[in-house]
Each structure stands twice: as structure tokens, then as C-alpha cells.
Tab-separated table of C-alpha atoms and ligand atoms in Angstrom:
chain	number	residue	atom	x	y	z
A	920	UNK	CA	181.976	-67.756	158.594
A	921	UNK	CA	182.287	-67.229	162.187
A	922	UNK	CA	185.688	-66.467	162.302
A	923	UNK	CA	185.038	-63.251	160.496
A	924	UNK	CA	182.578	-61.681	163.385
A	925	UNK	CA	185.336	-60.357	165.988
A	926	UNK	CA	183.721	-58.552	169.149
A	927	UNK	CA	183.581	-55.022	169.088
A	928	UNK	CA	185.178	-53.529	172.690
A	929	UNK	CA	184.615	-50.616	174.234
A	930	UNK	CA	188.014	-49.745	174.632
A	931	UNK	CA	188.459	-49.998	171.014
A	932	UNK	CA	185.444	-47.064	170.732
A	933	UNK	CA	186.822	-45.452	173.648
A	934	UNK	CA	190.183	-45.704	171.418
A	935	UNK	CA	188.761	-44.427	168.587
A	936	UNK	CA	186.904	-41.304	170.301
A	937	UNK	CA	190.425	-40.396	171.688
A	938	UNK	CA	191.419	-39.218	168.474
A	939	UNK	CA	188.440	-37.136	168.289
A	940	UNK	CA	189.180	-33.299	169.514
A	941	UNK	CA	186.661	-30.983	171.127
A	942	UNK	CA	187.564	-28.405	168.700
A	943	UNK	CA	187.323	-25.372	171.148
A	944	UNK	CA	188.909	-27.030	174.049
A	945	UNK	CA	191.676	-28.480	172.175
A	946	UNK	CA	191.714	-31.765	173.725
A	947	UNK	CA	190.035	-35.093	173.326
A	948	UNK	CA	186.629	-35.914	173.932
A	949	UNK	CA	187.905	-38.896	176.132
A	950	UNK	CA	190.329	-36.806	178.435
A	951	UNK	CA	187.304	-34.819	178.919
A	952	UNK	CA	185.113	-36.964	180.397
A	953	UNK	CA	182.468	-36.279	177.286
A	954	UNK	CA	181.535	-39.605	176.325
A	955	UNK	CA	179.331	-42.199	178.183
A	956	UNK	CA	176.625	-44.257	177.739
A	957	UNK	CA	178.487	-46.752	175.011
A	958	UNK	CA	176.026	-49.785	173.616
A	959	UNK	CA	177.158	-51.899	171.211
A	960	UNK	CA	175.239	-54.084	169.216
A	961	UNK	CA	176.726	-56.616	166.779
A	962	UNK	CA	178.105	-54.464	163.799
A	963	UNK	CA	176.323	-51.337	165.521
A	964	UNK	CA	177.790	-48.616	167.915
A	965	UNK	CA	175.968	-45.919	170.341
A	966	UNK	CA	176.769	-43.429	172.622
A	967	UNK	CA	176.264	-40.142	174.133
A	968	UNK	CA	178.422	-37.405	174.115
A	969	UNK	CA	178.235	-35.006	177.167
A	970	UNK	CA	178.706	-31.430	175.541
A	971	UNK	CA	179.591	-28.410	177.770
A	972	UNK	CA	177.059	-26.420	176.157
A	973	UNK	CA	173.679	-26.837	175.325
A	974	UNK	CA	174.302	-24.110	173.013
A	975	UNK	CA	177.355	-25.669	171.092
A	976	UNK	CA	178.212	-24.606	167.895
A	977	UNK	CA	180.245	-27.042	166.783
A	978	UNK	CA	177.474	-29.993	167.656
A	979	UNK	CA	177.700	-30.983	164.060
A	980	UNK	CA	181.481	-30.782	163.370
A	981	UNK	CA	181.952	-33.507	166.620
A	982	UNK	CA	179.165	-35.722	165.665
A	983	UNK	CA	180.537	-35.700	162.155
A	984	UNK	CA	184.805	-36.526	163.089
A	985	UNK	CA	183.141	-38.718	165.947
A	986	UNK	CA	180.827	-41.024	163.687
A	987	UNK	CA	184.565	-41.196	161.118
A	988	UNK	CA	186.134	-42.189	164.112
A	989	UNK	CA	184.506	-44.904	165.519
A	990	UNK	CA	183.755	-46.110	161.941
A	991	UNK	CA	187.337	-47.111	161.562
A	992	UNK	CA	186.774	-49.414	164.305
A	993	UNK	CA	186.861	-52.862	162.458
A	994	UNK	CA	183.361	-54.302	162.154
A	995	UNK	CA	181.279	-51.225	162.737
A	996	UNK	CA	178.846	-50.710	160.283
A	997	UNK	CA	176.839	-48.442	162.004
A	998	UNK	CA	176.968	-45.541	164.443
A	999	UNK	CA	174.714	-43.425	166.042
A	1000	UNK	CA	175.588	-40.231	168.116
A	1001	UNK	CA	173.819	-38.631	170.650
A	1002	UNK	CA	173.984	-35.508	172.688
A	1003	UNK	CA	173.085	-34.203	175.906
A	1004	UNK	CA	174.896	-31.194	177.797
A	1005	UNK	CA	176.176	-30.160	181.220
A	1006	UNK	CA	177.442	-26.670	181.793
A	1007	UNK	CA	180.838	-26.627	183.648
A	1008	UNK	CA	180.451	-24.457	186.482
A	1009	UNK	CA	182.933	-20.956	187.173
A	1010	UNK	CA	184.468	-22.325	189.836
A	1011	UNK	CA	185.034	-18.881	191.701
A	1012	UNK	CA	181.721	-18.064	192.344
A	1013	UNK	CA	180.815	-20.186	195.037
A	1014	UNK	CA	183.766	-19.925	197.003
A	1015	UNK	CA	182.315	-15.913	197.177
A	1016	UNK	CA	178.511	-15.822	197.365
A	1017	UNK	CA	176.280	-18.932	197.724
A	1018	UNK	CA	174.233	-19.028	194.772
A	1019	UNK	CA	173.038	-21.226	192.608
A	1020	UNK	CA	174.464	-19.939	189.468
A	1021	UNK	CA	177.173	-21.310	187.594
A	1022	UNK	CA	178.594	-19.123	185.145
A	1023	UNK	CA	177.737	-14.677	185.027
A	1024	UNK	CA	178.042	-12.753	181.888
A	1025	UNK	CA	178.076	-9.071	182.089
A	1026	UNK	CA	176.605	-7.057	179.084
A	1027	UNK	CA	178.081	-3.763	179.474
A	1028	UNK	CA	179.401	-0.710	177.360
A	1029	UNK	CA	181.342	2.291	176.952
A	1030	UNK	CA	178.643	4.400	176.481
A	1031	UNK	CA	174.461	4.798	176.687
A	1032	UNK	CA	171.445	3.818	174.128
A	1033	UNK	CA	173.780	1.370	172.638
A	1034	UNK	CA	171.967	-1.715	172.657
A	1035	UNK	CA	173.225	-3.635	175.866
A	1036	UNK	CA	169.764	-4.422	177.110
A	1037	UNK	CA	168.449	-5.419	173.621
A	1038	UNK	CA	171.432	-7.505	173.347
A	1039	UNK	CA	171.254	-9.042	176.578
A	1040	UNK	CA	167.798	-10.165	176.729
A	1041	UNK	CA	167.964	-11.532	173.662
A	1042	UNK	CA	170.859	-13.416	174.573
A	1043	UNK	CA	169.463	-14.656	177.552
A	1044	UNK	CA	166.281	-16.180	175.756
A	1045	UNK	CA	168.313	-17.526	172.732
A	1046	UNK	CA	170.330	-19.521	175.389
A	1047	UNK	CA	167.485	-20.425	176.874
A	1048	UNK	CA	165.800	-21.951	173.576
A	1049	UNK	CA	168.664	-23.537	173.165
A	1050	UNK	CA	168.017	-25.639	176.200
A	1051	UNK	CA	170.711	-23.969	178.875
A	1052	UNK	CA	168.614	-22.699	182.211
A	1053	UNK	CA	169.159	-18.722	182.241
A	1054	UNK	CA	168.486	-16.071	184.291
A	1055	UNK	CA	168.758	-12.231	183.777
A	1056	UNK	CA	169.791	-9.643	186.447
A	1057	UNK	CA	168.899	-6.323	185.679
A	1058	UNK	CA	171.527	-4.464	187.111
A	1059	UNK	CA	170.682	-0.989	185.332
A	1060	UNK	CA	169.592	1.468	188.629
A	1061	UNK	CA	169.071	4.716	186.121
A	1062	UNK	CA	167.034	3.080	183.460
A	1063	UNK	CA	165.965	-0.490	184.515
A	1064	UNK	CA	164.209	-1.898	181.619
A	1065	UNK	CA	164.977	-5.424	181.282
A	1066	UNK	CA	161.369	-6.296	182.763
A	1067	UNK	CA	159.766	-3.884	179.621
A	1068	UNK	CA	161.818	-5.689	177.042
A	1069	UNK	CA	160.732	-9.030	178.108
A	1070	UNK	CA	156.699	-7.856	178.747
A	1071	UNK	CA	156.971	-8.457	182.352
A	1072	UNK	CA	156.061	-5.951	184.900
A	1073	UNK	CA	155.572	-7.563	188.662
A	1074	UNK	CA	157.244	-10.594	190.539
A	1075	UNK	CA	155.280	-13.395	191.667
A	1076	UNK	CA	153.051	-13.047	195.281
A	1077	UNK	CA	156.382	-13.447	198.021
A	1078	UNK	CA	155.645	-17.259	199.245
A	1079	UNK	CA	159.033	-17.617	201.679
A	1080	UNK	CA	161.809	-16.015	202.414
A	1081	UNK	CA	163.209	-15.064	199.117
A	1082	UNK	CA	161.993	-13.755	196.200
A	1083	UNK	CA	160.832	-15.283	193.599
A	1084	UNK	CA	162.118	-14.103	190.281
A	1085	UNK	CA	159.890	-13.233	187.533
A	1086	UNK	CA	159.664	-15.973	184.345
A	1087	UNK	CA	159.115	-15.084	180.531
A	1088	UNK	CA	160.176	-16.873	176.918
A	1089	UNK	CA	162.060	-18.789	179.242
A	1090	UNK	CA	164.151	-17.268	181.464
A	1091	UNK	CA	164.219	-15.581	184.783
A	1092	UNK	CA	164.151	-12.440	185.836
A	1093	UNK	CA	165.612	-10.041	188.411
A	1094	UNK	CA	165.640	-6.442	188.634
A	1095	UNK	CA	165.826	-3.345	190.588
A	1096	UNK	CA	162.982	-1.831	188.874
A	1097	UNK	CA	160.496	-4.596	190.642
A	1098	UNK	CA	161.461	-3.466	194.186
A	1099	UNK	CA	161.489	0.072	194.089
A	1100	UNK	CA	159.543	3.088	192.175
A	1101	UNK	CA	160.950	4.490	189.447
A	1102	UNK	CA	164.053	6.805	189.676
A	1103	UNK	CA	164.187	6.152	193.278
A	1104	UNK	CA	167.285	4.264	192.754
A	1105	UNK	CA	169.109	7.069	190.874
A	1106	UNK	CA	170.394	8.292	194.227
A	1107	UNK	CA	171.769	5.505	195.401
A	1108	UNK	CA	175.529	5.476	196.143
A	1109	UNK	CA	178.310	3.621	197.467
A	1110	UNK	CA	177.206	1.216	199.951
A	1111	UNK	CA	173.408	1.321	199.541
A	1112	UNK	CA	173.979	0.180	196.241
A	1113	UNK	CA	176.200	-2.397	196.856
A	1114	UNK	CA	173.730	-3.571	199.688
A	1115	UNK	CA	170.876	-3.622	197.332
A	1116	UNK	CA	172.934	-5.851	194.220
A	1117	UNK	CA	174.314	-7.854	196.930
A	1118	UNK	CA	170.539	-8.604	197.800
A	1119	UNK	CA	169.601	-9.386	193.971
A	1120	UNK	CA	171.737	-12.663	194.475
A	1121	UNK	CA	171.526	-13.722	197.534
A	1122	UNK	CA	167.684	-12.768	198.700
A	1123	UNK	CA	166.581	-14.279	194.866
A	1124	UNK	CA	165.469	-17.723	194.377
A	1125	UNK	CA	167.184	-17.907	191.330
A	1126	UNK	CA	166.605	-21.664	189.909
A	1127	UNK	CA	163.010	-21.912	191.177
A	1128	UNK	CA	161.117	-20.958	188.127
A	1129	UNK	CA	163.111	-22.641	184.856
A	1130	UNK	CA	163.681	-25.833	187.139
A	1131	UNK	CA	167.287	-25.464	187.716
A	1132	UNK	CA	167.344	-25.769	191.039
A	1133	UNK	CA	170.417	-26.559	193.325
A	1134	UNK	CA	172.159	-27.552	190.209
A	1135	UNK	CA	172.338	-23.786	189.578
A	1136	UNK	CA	171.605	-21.864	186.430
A	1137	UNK	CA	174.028	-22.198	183.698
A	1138	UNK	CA	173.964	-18.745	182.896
A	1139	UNK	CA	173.369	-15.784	184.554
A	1140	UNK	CA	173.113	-12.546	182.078
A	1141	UNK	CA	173.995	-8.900	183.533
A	1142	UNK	CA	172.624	-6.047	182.305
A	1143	UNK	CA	174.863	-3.273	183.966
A	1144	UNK	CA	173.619	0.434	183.675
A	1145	UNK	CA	175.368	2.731	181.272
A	1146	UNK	CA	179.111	3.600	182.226
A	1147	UNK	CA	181.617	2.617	184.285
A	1148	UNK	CA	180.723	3.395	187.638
A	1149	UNK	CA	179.444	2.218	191.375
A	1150	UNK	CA	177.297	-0.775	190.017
A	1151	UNK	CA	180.067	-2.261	187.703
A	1152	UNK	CA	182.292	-2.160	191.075
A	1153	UNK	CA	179.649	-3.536	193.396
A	1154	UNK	CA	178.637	-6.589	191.729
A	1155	UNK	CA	182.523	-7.332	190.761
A	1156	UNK	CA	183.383	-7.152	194.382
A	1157	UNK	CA	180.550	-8.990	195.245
A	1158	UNK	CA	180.597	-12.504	192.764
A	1159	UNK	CA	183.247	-13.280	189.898
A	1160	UNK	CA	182.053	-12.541	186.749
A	1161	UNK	CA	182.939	-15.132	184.444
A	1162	UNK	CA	182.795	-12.935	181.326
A	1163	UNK	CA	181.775	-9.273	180.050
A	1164	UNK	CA	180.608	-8.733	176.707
A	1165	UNK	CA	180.649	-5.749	175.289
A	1166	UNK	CA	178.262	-3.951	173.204
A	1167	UNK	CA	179.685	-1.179	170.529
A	1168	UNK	CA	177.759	0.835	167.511
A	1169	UNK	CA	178.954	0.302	164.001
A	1170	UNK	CA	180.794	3.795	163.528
A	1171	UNK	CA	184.322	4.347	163.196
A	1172	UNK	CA	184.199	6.222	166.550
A	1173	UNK	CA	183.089	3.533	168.412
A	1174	UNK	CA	186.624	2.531	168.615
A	1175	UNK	CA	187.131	4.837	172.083
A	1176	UNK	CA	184.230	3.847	173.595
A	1177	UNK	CA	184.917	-0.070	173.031
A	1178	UNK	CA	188.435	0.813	174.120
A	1179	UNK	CA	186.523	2.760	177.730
A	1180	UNK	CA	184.273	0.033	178.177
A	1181	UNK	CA	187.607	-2.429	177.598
A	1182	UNK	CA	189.314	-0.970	180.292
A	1183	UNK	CA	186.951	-0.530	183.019
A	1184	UNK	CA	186.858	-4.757	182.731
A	1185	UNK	CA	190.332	-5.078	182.487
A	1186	UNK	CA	190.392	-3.167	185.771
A	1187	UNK	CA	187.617	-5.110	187.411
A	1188	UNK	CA	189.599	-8.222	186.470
A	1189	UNK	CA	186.295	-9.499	183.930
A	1190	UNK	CA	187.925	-11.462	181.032
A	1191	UNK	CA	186.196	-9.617	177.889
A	1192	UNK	CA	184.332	-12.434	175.988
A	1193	UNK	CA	184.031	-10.313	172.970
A	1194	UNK	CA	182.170	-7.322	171.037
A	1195	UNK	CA	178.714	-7.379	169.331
A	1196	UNK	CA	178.272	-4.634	166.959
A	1197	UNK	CA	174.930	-3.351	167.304
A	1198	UNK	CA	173.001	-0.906	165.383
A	1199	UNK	CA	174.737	-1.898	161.791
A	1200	UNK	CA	173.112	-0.407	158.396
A	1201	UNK	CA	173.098	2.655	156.561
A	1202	UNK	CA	172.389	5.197	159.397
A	1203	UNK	CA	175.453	4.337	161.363
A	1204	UNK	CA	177.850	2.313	158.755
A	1205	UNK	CA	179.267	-1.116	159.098
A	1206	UNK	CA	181.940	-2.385	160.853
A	1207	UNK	CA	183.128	0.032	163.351
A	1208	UNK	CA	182.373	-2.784	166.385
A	1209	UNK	CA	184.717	-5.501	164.361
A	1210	UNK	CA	187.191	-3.090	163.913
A	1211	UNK	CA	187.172	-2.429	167.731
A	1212	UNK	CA	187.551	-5.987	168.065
A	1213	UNK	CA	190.777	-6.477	166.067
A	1214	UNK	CA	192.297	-3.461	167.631
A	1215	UNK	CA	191.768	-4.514	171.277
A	1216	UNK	CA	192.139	-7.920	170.492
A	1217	UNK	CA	189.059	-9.709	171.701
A	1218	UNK	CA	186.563	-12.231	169.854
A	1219	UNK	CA	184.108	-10.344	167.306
A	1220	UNK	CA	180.795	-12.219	168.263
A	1221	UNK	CA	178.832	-10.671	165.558
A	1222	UNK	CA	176.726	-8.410	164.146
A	1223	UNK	CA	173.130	-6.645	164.807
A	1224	UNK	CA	171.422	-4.771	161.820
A	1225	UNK	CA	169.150	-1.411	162.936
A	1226	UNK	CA	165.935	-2.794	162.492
A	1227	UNK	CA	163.033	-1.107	163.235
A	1228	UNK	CA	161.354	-3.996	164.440
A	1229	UNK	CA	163.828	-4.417	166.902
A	1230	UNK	CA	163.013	-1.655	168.563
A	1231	UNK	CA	159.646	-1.481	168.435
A	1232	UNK	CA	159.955	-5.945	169.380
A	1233	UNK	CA	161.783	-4.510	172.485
A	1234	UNK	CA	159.017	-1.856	173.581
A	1235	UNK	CA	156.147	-4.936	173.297
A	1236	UNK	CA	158.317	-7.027	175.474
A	1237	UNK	CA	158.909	-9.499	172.588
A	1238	UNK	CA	162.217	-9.790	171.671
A	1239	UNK	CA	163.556	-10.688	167.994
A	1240	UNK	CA	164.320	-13.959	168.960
A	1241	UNK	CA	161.106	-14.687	169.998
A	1242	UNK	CA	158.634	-13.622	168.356
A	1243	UNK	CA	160.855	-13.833	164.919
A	1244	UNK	CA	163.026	-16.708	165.215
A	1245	UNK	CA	163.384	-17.144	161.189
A	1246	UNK	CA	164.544	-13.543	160.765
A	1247	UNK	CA	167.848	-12.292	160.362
A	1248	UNK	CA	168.072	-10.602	163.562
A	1249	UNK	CA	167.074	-13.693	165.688
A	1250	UNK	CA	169.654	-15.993	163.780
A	1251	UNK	CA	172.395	-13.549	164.665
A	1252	UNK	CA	171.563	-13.075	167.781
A	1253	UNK	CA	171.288	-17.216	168.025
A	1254	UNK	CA	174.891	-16.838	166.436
A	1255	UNK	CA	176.174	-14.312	169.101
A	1256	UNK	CA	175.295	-16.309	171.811
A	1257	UNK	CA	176.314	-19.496	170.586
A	1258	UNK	CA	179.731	-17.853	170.945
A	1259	UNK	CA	179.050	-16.625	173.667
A	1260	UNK	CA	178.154	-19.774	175.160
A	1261	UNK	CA	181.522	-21.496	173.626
A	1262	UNK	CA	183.800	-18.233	175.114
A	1263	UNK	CA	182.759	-19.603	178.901
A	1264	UNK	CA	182.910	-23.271	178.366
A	1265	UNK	CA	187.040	-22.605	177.094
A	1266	UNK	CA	187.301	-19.790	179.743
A	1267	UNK	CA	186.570	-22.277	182.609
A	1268	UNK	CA	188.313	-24.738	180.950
A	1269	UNK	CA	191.392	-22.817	181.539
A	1270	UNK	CA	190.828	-22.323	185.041
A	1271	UNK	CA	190.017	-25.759	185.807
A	1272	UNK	CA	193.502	-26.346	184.482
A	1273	UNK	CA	195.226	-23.925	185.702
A	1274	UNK	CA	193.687	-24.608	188.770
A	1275	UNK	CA	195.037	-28.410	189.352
A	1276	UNK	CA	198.564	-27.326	187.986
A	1277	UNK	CA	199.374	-26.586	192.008
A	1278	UNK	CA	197.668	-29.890	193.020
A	1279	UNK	CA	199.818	-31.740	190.471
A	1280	UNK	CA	202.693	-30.475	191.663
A	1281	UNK	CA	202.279	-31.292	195.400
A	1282	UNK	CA	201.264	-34.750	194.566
A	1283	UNK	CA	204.437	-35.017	192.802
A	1284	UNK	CA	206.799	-33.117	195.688
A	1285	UNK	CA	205.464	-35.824	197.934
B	494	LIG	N1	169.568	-3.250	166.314
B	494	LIG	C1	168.630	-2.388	166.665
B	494	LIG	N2	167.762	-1.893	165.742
B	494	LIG	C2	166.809	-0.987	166.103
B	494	LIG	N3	166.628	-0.517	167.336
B	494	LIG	C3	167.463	-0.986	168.286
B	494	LIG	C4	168.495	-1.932	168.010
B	494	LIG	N4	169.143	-2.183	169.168
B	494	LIG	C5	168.553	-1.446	170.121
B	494	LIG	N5	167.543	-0.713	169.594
B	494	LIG	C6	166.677	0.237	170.293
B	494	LIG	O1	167.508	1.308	170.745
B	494	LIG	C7	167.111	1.722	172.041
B	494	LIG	C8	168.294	1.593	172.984
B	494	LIG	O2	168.582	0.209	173.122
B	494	LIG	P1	168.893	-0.414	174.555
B	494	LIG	O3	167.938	0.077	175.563
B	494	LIG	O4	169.023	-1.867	174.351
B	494	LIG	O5	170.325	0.249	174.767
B	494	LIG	P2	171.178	0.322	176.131
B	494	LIG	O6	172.607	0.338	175.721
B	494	LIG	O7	170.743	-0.756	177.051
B	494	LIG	O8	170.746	1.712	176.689
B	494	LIG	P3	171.060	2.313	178.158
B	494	LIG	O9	172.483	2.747	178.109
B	494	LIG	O10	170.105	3.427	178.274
B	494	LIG	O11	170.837	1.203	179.125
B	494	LIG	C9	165.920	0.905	172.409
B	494	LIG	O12	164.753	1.573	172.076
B	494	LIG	C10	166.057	-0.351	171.547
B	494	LIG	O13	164.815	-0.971	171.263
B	495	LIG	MG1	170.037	-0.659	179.039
């Protein structure tokens, strides 16, 4: 009878989990450092694995192939999988500004009154419910209303040096419209502007108010004005941005202003992360934003209906996902930024590797 019970190891999990791939990343969860914390009891397995988003969506397809894989171990009966996440960090950024921020997604567009704000704040607090620690940077000088869609409309009282940013459904937030009246900003060119974004990094205490801290947020959402001008250029001289996304309506002609918006981050160097078609329905057709997608070739993160309540959820400061997380609206946008979330976590996968190619090399040479 005893001869039956042979000691789980382990290796033999560890074994196991290396046939197990992260499906975005394309490798296995061992190479990349995701599992730890392995208990085994008798007949029983447990262990965590260390996702690279809190806002995964493919949580369920790992724990599934993991649980199948370790399994097959001879003499597990049982298995239990857990999950925790840490967001792998853009690696540029802090060799540029010192900031604790680890990854910066720009929300941008080839044209006005398309949605970017709504789509970027609702991002930002889907992320955030999703357990990742976000921040927002309204970056819009000619209409800054990131503070209005998200029902905030002062900082805190200054305490130090920096400034505190602001902190609603979650996240925190930054923008020009707290520190100076409106429209005074219109006129701002060239190097005031660039002054003034430079100071919505680096005089912000951005991890104070969600808890981040040093550790840095995990994501830091732009909202960049209308257009492809000064602002776009400032903050891409100033800090890498990991990722733009951009935001397109649902008519056919959307396809040159996807195309303009396309271009001006090609030419700033921002990898585009993908579209979101906003605005879908019967005013403005269907599909016009995923047919920009396939003809630029970029990811087609998904689609927005027109919805009244959107608009009016965005003029009360309470976005869709907030104050309607069942409806339609809030499970796209939970969608989108899932995506979104995945996008970065591959993107910075890629550098990392490309990144220790050299290193490889040398250590080889000697
Ligand atoms: N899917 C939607 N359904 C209904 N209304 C929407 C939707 N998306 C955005 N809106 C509304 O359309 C208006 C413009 O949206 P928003 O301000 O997000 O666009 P924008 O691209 O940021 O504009 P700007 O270029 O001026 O910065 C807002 O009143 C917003 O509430
Ligand atoms: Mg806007």
C-alpha cells in the first residue's frame, strides 16, 4: 500500500507548468518567471501564478491549460490556481524622466469630438477596477475636460513640494485645466507648452493617492488635445510613450482620419496599440473604425455604441463604467481595455528581449 504513494516534486510541477504557454507572450509560464509560491500537499498541488496584468484576459484560458497540466503529474488529485499580478515596467521611461510610472498610453485622434476623452477615462477607471493603479493626464490645453468627465473640479490643499493629483472611481488625476483659468492655455506655444507638460510629470505626485507609490503606476492614460500638433510633440520628446490608441467614428470616412492620426504616431515613434470605434449605431453606421484597422494594420480593440447615456454619464462626471458596470457600454469598454492592457504587457515584452539580445551577445564574444 505504501509503495503506491510516490512524492510529488516541485520540479515535476515546475515540469509540468513548462508546457503551459502564456498565450500572448508566446512563451512558457516558467521561462517567464510567472509561477511561485508552489505547496504541495499529499495528492494536492498549489500555486500562484504572477500575471503581467491585473487586467488579463486570458486569466481563465491559463488557469484552465495550467490546472490540465499539472494534473498529469502522477498522483495529483487536486489543484488549485491562484493569481496575483505585477505590471512589467516600459523600460524607456526612466532612463528619460524620473517618474514613477511604468507604462503611458496616449488616447489620441485624427480629428475633434470623437470620443478620445470618453474613451480614455473610461479606460483609465476600468483598469483601475480591475485592480492595476492608474493615473490620467489630461493633456488637452484647448478643451481640458478630463476633470468634468470624472466629477472632479479642484486638486487637493498643496501639502509639499509637488502636487498632489486629484482622486475619483479610482484613479488619479492630472490636468492643465486645474492650474490655470480657462482658455488661458490656448495661447500657449512651443516652449511654454512643453515647460508646462514637462511640469505635469515631474512637479505631480503621481502614486500618492491610489497607493502606488515608488513602485510607480502601472498605467498612465493620455488624453492629448485634438490634432496633431505642439502637445503630441512635447510630451513625446519629453517621456516614451509606451502605446497610442487611437480613437475613430464608425463612418466609412473615418478611414483618412485614422490613417492622419496613424501617421502623426508613426512619426513620433508611438507604437499604435490599436483603434476603438466610437460612436457606432444608426446615426453614424457600423464599422468604419474596424475597417480602419484592417487597412492600417493595427489591433481593432472594439467597439462603442452612441448612447445617449454616455454622453449625458460623461457631463455628470460618472462614466459608463461606473455608474453602469452591467451595461453594454461598460462591458465593452472593460473589453477595450483588457486589450489594451494585454497590447503593453507583449509590447514590453519585446523590448525586454530585444533589449538583452546585445547583452547575450557580449557575454558570448567574451
Ligand atoms: N459613444 C458615445 N455615445 C454618446 N455620446 C458620446 C459617445 N462618446 C462620446 N460622446 C459624447 O460626445 C462628446 C464628445 O466626446 P469627447 O469629449 O469624449 O470627444 P473628444 O474626441 O475628446 O473631443 P475633443 O476633440 O474636443 O477633445 C461628449 O459630449 C461625449 O459625452
Ligand atoms: Mg477630449
Amino acid at each position: 500500500m505504501f509503495g503506491r504513494f510516490t512524492r510529488i516534486t516541485k520540479d515535476q510541477v515546475l515540469g509540468a507548468l513548462k508546457t503551459v504557454q502564456e498565450p500572448e507572450l508566446h512563451q512558457d509560464l516558467v521561462t517567464l518567471n510567472m509561477v511561485k509560491d508552489i505547496v504541495i500537499e499529499d495528492s494536492r498541488v498549489a500555486f500562484t501564478v504572477t500575471l503581467t496584468t491585473p487586467a488579463c484576459p486570458l486569466r481563465h484560458q491559463i488557469e484552465a491549460e495550467a490546472r490540465a497540466a499539472v494534473l498529469k503529474v502522477p498522483g495529483v488529485r487536486e489543484v488549485e490556481v491562484k493569481f496575483d499580478a505585477q505590471v512589467r515596467r516600459d523600460s524607456r521611461i526612466p532612463t528619460k524622466l524620473d517618474v514613477p510610472i511604468k507604462n503611458i498610453v496616449a488616447v489620441g485622434s485624427g480629428k475633434g469630438g470623437v470620443g478620445k476623452t470618453t474613451v480614455a477615462v473610461n479606460l483609465a477607471v476600468a483598469l483601475a477596477q480591475m485592480g492595476a493603479k492608474v493615473g490620467i493626464l489630461d493633456a488637452d490645453i484647448y478643451g481640458p475636460n478630463v476633470p468634468m468627465m470624472l466629477g472632479v473640479d479642484t486638486l487637493p490643499p498643496l501639502t509639499g513640494e509637488q502636487i498632489t493629483p486629484a482622486f475619483a472611481h479610482g484613479v488619479e488625476i492630472m490636468s492643465i485645466g486645474f492650474l490655470v483659468p480657462d482658455g488661458e492655455a490656448l495661447i500657449w506655444r512651443g516652449p511654454m507648452l512643453h515647460k508646462a507638460i514637462q511640469q505635469l510629470f515631474t512637479d505631480v505626485a503621481w502614486g500618492i493617492p491610489s497607493g502606488a507609490g515608488a513602485a510607480g503606476l502601472d498605467y498612465l492614460i493620455v488624453d492629448l488635445p485634438p490634432g496633431t500638433g505642439d502637445a503630441q510633440l512635447s510630451l513625446s520628446q519629453l517621456v516614451p510613450l509606451t502605446g497610442g490608441i487611437l480613437v475613430s467614428t464608425p463612418q466609412e470616412v473615418a478611414l483618412s482620419d485614422a490613417r492622419r492620426g496613424f501617421t502623426a504616431f508613426q512619426r513620433l515613434n508611438v507604437p499604435v496599440l490599436g483603434i476603438v470605434e466610437n460612436m457606432a449605431g444608426d446615426v453614424f453606421g457600423v464599422g468604419g473604425g474596424e475597417q480602419a484597422a484592417a487597412a492600417l494594420g493595427v489591433p481593432f480593440l472594439g467597439r462603442i455604441a452612441l448612447e445617449p447615456a454616455i454622453r449625458a454619464g460623461g457631463d455628470e462626471g460618472k462614466p459608463a463604467v461606473a455608474c453602469c458596470p452591467e451595461s453594454p457600454q461598460a462591458e465593452a469598454f472593460r473589453a477595450i481595455a483588457q486589450k489594451v492592457a494585454a497590447q503593453v504587457s507583449v509590447l514590453n515584452a519585446r523590448r525586454t528581449a530585444t533589449a538583452r539580445s546585445p547583452i547575450r551577445l557580449e557575454l558570448g564574444a567574451n
